[in-house]
Amino acid sequence: MRKKTRENTNESAVTRLRQAGLRPTRQRNELADLLFRDGNRHLTAETLHAEAVNRGIRVSLATVYNTLHQFTHVGLLRQVMVDATRSYFDTNTVEHQHFYYEEDGTLADIPGSDIGVANVPDAPNGTKVSRVDVVVRLRRN
Amino acid sequence: MRKKTRENTNESAVTRLRQAGLRPTRQRNELADLLFRDGNRHLTAETLHAEAVNRGIRVSLATVYNTLHQFTHVGLLRQVMVDATRSYFDTNTVEHQHFYYEEDGTLADIPGSDIGVANVPDAPNGTKVSRVDVVVRLRRN
DNA sequence: CAATTACTTTAGAATTATTCTAATGTAACT
DNA sequence: AGTTACATTAGAATAATTCTAAAGTAATTG
Ligand SMILES: [Mn+2]
Ligand SMILES: [Mn+2]
Ligand SMILES: [Zn+2]
Ligand SMILES: [Zn+2]
């Protein structure tokens, strides 16, 4: 029987945060747990907040936004731009590409990193490539 | 010396609109003129509205939004998603890719359509690819 | 070429996603 | 334990975009 005390909160989340130089606070621990426990996820701040509240985690929407941005800055998350109205965060920070289901606004990793982006031209003078994003937009047929 | 009458408004814009099944109204004519006269452009609604007002064209911001979306629906424009806070419209509707200058929020076409996206996987069951977007994000170095 | 109809424009209000503020709480350090 | 630095939060504020419904204009009709 495990302890149910505060000390018990997901140790790997705490470690992850410490390594990233972020204080492992209660809300950061619990959000990290939601984000990383069940593998790769693509979600919005609203989505994550709803999920947290749903599981009885008390955290404000502002903190969810703060946390998602902090996690992104330290490289635990990556932000994906596919929809003008929502901002998606991705727990998969390895280089990969996305399918975007336009109808339902859903994102999915393209399996097997098979897409190759060939002949990416040199970055213009004085610039360097920070990232190459590929989004394959899908429609139901 | 050209006529300065209403009849004189950019005939190609009028034709373009008629072909697209849109009524050539004064504001649509003038916006189409701004958009397509000077070649390829990447702009936001606010940008276009400011430019219009600047040239003495009287048009509301709501109409600029309406018009940009209508033009997009009929294929005269294409919407590009690169920044969570702004929505860009592109007068180049031919398949091509973009450089995005993260610092100044500027978009540019990648010249010579040299980028090849290889091994795009089959669209999942019941879906078809509507578009493949490639954005090369650049940072100053 | 008026009258009628259908579509368009617009000001301003409303909505939505996100950020800010400044007060309160908690983690880390001494 | 006390102090300090950083984090959380409610609610207000902002910014981009959309909506509403009233007034205007283009197209069609007789
Ligand atoms: Mn993923
Ligand atoms: Mn927004
Ligand atoms: Zn992903
Ligand atoms: Zn372009």
Coordinates of C-alpha atoms (C1' of nucleotides) and ligand atoms in Angstrom, one line a residue:
Chain A
M1 CA 0.0 0.0 0.0
R2 CA 1.5 3.3 -1.1
K3 CA 1.7 6.4 0.9
K4 CA -0.9 9.0 -0.1
T5 CA 1.0 11.9 1.2
R6 CA 2.3 14.9 -0.7
E7 CA 5.6 13.1 -0.9
N8 CA 4.1 10.5 -3.1
T9 CA 3.4 12.8 -6.1
N10 CA 4.9 11.3 -9.2
E11 CA 8.6 11.2 -8.6
S12 CA 9.4 11.3 -12.3
A13 CA 7.5 14.5 -12.7
V14 CA 9.4 16.1 -9.9
T15 CA 12.7 14.9 -11.3
R16 CA 11.8 16.2 -14.7
L17 CA 11.0 19.6 -13.3
R18 CA 14.1 19.8 -11.2
Q19 CA 16.3 18.9 -14.2
A20 CA 14.6 21.6 -16.2
G21 CA 15.3 24.1 -13.4
L22 CA 11.6 24.6 -12.5
R23 CA 10.4 24.3 -8.9
P24 CA 8.3 21.3 -8.5
T25 CA 5.2 22.9 -7.1
R26 CA 2.0 21.0 -6.6
Q27 CA 0.3 22.3 -9.7
R28 CA 3.3 21.8 -11.9
N29 CA 3.8 18.3 -10.6
E30 CA 0.2 17.4 -11.3
L31 CA 0.2 19.0 -14.8
A32 CA 3.4 17.3 -15.7
D33 CA 1.9 14.1 -14.6
L34 CA -1.2 14.5 -16.8
L35 CA 1.0 15.6 -19.7
F36 CA 3.7 12.9 -19.6
R37 CA 2.2 9.9 -17.9
D38 CA 0.2 8.7 -20.8
G39 CA 2.6 9.2 -23.6
N40 CA 2.4 11.6 -26.5
R41 CA -0.4 14.1 -26.4
H42 CA -1.5 17.2 -28.3
L43 CA -3.6 19.6 -26.3
T44 CA -4.7 23.1 -25.7
A45 CA -4.6 25.0 -22.4
E46 CA -8.4 24.8 -22.1
T47 CA -8.3 21.1 -22.7
L48 CA -5.6 20.4 -20.1
H49 CA -7.3 22.7 -17.6
A50 CA -10.6 20.9 -18.1
E51 CA -8.9 17.5 -17.6
A52 CA -7.1 18.7 -14.5
V53 CA -10.3 20.1 -12.9
N54 CA -12.0 16.9 -13.9
R55 CA -9.5 14.8 -11.9
G56 CA -10.0 17.0 -8.9
I57 CA -6.7 18.9 -9.4
R58 CA -7.2 22.5 -8.2
V59 CA -5.3 24.8 -10.6
S60 CA -6.3 28.0 -12.3
L61 CA -6.4 28.4 -16.1
A62 CA -3.8 31.2 -15.8
T63 CA -1.4 28.6 -14.2
V64 CA -2.1 26.2 -16.9
Y65 CA -1.1 28.8 -19.5
N66 CA 2.0 29.8 -17.5
T67 CA 3.0 26.2 -17.1
L68 CA 2.6 25.2 -20.7
H69 CA 4.7 28.2 -21.7
Q70 CA 7.4 27.5 -19.1
F71 CA 7.5 23.8 -20.2
T72 CA 7.8 24.9 -23.8
H73 CA 10.7 27.3 -22.9
V74 CA 12.6 24.6 -21.2
G75 CA 12.0 22.1 -24.0
L76 CA 9.6 19.8 -22.3
L77 CA 6.9 20.8 -24.7
R78 CA 6.6 22.1 -28.2
Q79 CA 4.0 24.4 -29.6
V80 CA 2.3 23.5 -32.8
M81 CA 0.6 26.0 -35.0
V82 CA -2.3 24.6 -37.1
D83 CA -5.4 26.5 -36.2
A84 CA -5.8 30.2 -36.1
T85 CA -8.0 30.0 -33.0
R86 CA -6.3 27.5 -30.8
S87 CA -2.8 27.0 -29.7
Y88 CA -1.7 23.4 -29.4
F89 CA 1.0 22.0 -27.2
D90 CA 2.8 18.7 -28.0
T91 CA 4.5 16.4 -25.5
N92 CA 6.6 15.0 -28.3
T93 CA 9.6 17.2 -28.6
V94 CA 11.5 14.9 -31.0
E95 CA 11.4 16.2 -34.6
H96 CA 8.3 14.9 -36.2
Q97 CA 5.4 16.0 -38.4
H98 CA 1.7 16.1 -38.0
F99 CA -1.6 15.1 -39.6
Y100 CA -4.2 17.7 -38.9
Y101 CA -7.9 16.7 -39.2
E102 CA -9.5 19.9 -40.3
E103 CA -13.0 18.9 -39.6
D104 CA -12.6 18.1 -35.9
G105 CA -9.5 20.1 -35.2
T106 CA -7.5 17.1 -34.1
L107 CA -3.7 16.6 -34.3
A108 CA -1.8 13.4 -34.7
D109 CA 1.9 12.5 -35.2
I110 CA 2.8 11.2 -38.5
P111 CA 4.1 7.7 -37.7
G112 CA 7.6 6.5 -38.5
S113 CA 9.1 9.9 -39.2
D114 CA 9.0 8.8 -42.8
I115 CA 8.5 12.3 -44.3
G116 CA 11.6 13.7 -45.6
V117 CA 11.9 17.4 -46.4
A118 CA 14.3 17.5 -49.2
N119 CA 16.2 20.5 -50.6
V120 CA 15.5 22.8 -47.8
P121 CA 17.2 25.9 -49.2
D122 CA 20.0 27.7 -47.2
A123 CA 18.7 30.0 -44.6
P124 CA 18.9 33.6 -45.9
N125 CA 21.9 35.7 -44.9
G126 CA 22.2 36.3 -41.2
T127 CA 19.6 33.7 -40.2
K128 CA 19.5 30.1 -39.2
V129 CA 16.8 27.5 -39.4
S130 CA 15.3 27.0 -36.0
R131 CA 12.7 24.4 -37.0
V132 CA 11.0 23.0 -40.1
D133 CA 7.3 22.3 -39.6
V134 CA 5.3 20.0 -41.8
V135 CA 1.6 19.7 -41.4
V136 CA -0.5 17.4 -43.6
R137 CA -4.0 18.7 -43.6
L138 CA -6.7 16.0 -44.0
R139 CA -10.4 16.1 -44.9
R140 CA -12.9 13.5 -44.6
N141 CA -14.0 12.1 -47.9
Chain B
M1 CA -5.5 60.8 -69.9
R2 CA -7.6 58.1 -68.2
K3 CA -11.1 58.5 -67.0
K4 CA -11.3 58.9 -63.2
T5 CA -14.8 57.7 -63.0
R6 CA -16.1 54.7 -61.1
E7 CA -16.1 52.8 -64.3
N8 CA -12.3 53.0 -64.3
T9 CA -11.7 50.9 -61.3
N10 CA -9.2 48.2 -62.1
E11 CA -10.9 46.1 -64.7
S12 CA -8.9 43.0 -63.9
A13 CA -10.1 43.1 -60.3
V14 CA -13.7 43.3 -61.5
T15 CA -13.1 40.4 -63.9
R16 CA -11.4 38.4 -61.2
L17 CA -14.3 38.9 -58.8
R18 CA -17.0 38.1 -61.5
Q19 CA -15.2 34.9 -62.4
A20 CA -15.2 34.0 -58.7
G21 CA -18.9 34.6 -58.4
L22 CA -18.5 37.6 -56.1
R23 CA -20.2 40.9 -56.8
P24 CA -17.7 43.5 -57.7
T25 CA -18.5 46.1 -55.0
R26 CA -16.4 49.2 -54.5
Q27 CA -14.6 47.8 -51.4
R28 CA -14.0 44.4 -52.9
N29 CA -12.6 46.0 -56.1
E30 CA -10.3 48.2 -54.2
L31 CA -9.1 45.5 -51.8
A32 CA -8.6 43.1 -54.8
D33 CA -6.6 45.8 -56.4
L34 CA -4.4 46.3 -53.4
L35 CA -3.9 42.6 -53.0
F36 CA -3.1 41.6 -56.5
R37 CA -1.7 44.6 -58.3
D38 CA 1.7 44.4 -56.8
G39 CA 2.4 40.7 -56.9
N40 CA 2.7 38.2 -54.1
R41 CA 1.9 39.4 -50.7
H42 CA 1.5 38.1 -47.2
L43 CA -0.6 40.1 -45.0
T44 CA -3.0 40.3 -42.1
A45 CA -6.5 41.9 -42.0
E46 CA -5.2 44.7 -39.9
T47 CA -2.3 45.3 -42.3
L48 CA -4.6 45.4 -45.3
H49 CA -7.1 47.6 -43.6
A50 CA -4.4 50.1 -42.6
E51 CA -3.0 50.1 -46.1
A52 CA -6.5 50.7 -47.5
V53 CA -7.3 53.6 -45.1
N54 CA -3.9 55.0 -45.8
R55 CA -4.7 55.2 -49.5
G56 CA -8.0 56.9 -48.8
I57 CA -10.1 53.8 -49.4
R58 CA -13.1 53.9 -47.1
V59 CA -13.7 50.4 -45.9
S60 CA -14.4 48.9 -42.5
L61 CA -12.2 46.4 -40.7
A62 CA -15.2 44.0 -40.7
T63 CA -15.4 44.2 -44.4
V64 CA -11.7 43.5 -44.7
Y65 CA -12.2 40.3 -42.7
N66 CA -15.2 39.3 -44.7
T67 CA -13.5 39.9 -47.9
L68 CA -10.3 38.1 -47.0
H69 CA -12.4 35.0 -46.0
Q70 CA -14.5 35.2 -49.1
F71 CA -11.5 35.5 -51.3
T72 CA -10.0 32.5 -49.5
H73 CA -13.2 30.4 -50.0
V74 CA -13.2 31.1 -53.7
G75 CA -9.5 30.3 -54.0
L76 CA -8.1 33.8 -54.7
L77 CA -6.2 33.7 -51.4
R78 CA -4.8 31.1 -49.1
Q79 CA -4.5 31.3 -45.4
V80 CA -1.2 30.6 -43.7
M81 CA -0.9 29.5 -40.1
V82 CA 2.4 30.5 -38.5
D83 CA 1.7 32.6 -35.6
A84 CA -0.8 31.9 -32.8
T85 CA -1.8 35.6 -32.6
R86 CA -2.1 36.7 -36.2
S87 CA -3.8 35.2 -39.2
Y88 CA -1.9 35.6 -42.5
F89 CA -3.3 35.6 -46.0
D90 CA -1.3 34.9 -49.0
T91 CA -2.0 36.0 -52.5
N92 CA 0.1 33.2 -53.9
T93 CA -2.3 30.2 -54.2
V94 CA 0.1 28.0 -56.1
E95 CA 1.7 25.2 -53.9
H96 CA 4.7 26.7 -52.2
Q97 CA 6.4 26.8 -48.9
H98 CA 7.4 29.6 -46.5
F99 CA 10.2 31.1 -44.5
Y100 CA 9.0 32.6 -41.3
Y101 CA 11.2 35.1 -39.6
E102 CA 10.3 34.5 -36.0
E103 CA 11.7 37.7 -34.7
D104 CA 9.8 40.1 -36.8
G105 CA 6.8 38.0 -37.7
T106 CA 7.5 38.2 -41.4
L107 CA 6.6 35.6 -44.0
A108 CA 8.3 35.0 -47.3
D109 CA 7.9 32.4 -50.1
I110 CA 10.6 29.9 -50.4
P111 CA 12.0 30.7 -53.8
G112 CA 12.1 28.2 -56.7
S113 CA 9.7 25.6 -55.1
D114 CA 12.8 23.5 -54.5
I115 CA 11.6 21.9 -51.3
G116 CA 10.4 18.5 -51.8
V117 CA 8.3 16.7 -49.3
A118 CA 9.1 13.1 -49.7
N119 CA 7.4 10.0 -48.5
V120 CA 4.2 11.7 -47.4
P121 CA 2.4 8.7 -45.9
D122 CA -1.0 7.7 -47.2
A123 CA -3.8 9.6 -45.7
P124 CA -5.5 7.6 -43.0
N125 CA -8.6 5.7 -43.9
G126 CA -11.5 7.8 -45.0
T127 CA -9.5 10.9 -45.4
K128 CA -7.7 12.7 -48.2
V129 CA -4.9 15.2 -48.1
S130 CA -6.2 18.7 -48.6
R131 CA -2.8 20.4 -48.3
V132 CA 0.7 20.0 -47.1
D133 CA 2.2 23.0 -45.3
V134 CA 5.8 23.5 -44.8
V135 CA 7.2 26.3 -42.7
V136 CA 10.9 26.9 -42.3
R137 CA 11.2 29.0 -39.1
L138 CA 14.2 31.3 -39.1
R139 CA 16.1 33.1 -36.3
R140 CA 18.6 35.9 -36.6
N141 CA 22.1 34.7 -35.7
Chain C
dC1 C1' -35.0 52.6 -66.2
dA2 C1' -37.7 52.5 -62.0
dA3 C1' -39.1 49.0 -58.6
dT4 C1' -38.0 45.0 -56.2
dT5 C1' -35.0 41.7 -54.4
dA6 C1' -30.7 39.9 -52.9
dC7 C1' -26.6 40.6 -51.3
dT8 C1' -23.1 43.9 -49.0
dT9 C1' -21.2 47.1 -45.8
dT10 C1' -20.7 48.9 -41.3
dA11 C1' -20.5 50.6 -36.4
dG12 C1' -20.4 48.9 -32.5
dA13 C1' -21.3 45.2 -29.4
dA14 C1' -20.0 40.5 -28.4
dT15 C1' -17.0 36.6 -28.1
dT16 C1' -12.8 34.0 -27.4
dA17 C1' -8.3 33.0 -26.5
dT18 C1' -4.8 34.7 -24.0
dT19 C1' -2.2 37.8 -20.9
dC20 C1' -1.7 41.0 -17.1
dT21 C1' -2.0 42.7 -12.2
dA22 C1' -1.3 42.7 -7.7
dA23 C1' -2.4 40.2 -3.7
dT24 C1' -1.7 35.8 -1.4
dG25 C1' 0.7 31.4 -1.0
dT26 C1' 4.5 28.2 -1.0
dA27 C1' 9.3 26.4 -1.9
dA28 C1' 14.0 27.1 -1.0
dC29 C1' 17.6 28.9 1.6
dT30 C1' 19.9 30.6 5.8
Chain D
dA1 C1' 11.9 29.4 12.2
dG2 C1' 12.6 33.4 9.5
dT3 C1' 13.5 35.4 5.2
dT4 C1' 13.5 35.7 0.4
dA5 C1' 12.5 34.4 -4.1
dC6 C1' 9.4 32.5 -6.9
dA7 C1' 4.5 30.7 -8.0
dT8 C1' -0.5 30.8 -8.0
dT9 C1' -4.7 33.0 -8.6
dA10 C1' -9.1 35.7 -9.4
dG11 C1' -10.5 38.8 -12.0
dA12 C1' -9.6 42.6 -15.0
dA13 C1' -7.6 43.8 -19.3
dT14 C1' -6.2 43.0 -24.2
dA15 C1' -6.3 41.7 -28.9
dA16 C1' -7.9 39.3 -32.7
dT17 C1' -11.9 38.1 -34.7
dT18 C1' -16.9 37.5 -35.3
dC19 C1' -21.6 38.9 -34.8
dT20 C1' -25.9 41.9 -35.2
dA21 C1' -29.1 44.4 -37.3
dA22 C1' -29.7 48.6 -39.7
dA23 C1' -28.6 51.2 -43.8
dG24 C1' -26.5 50.9 -48.6
dT25 C1' -25.7 49.1 -53.2
dA26 C1' -25.7 45.7 -57.1
dA27 C1' -28.5 42.8 -59.9
dT28 C1' -32.7 41.5 -61.7
dT29 C1' -37.4 42.4 -63.3
dG30 C1' -41.3 44.3 -65.6
Ligands
MN1 MN 2.8 13.7 -30.4
MN2 MN -6.9 35.4 -30.1
ZN3 ZN 3.3 15.8 -32.3
ZN4 ZN 3.4 32.5 -49.8

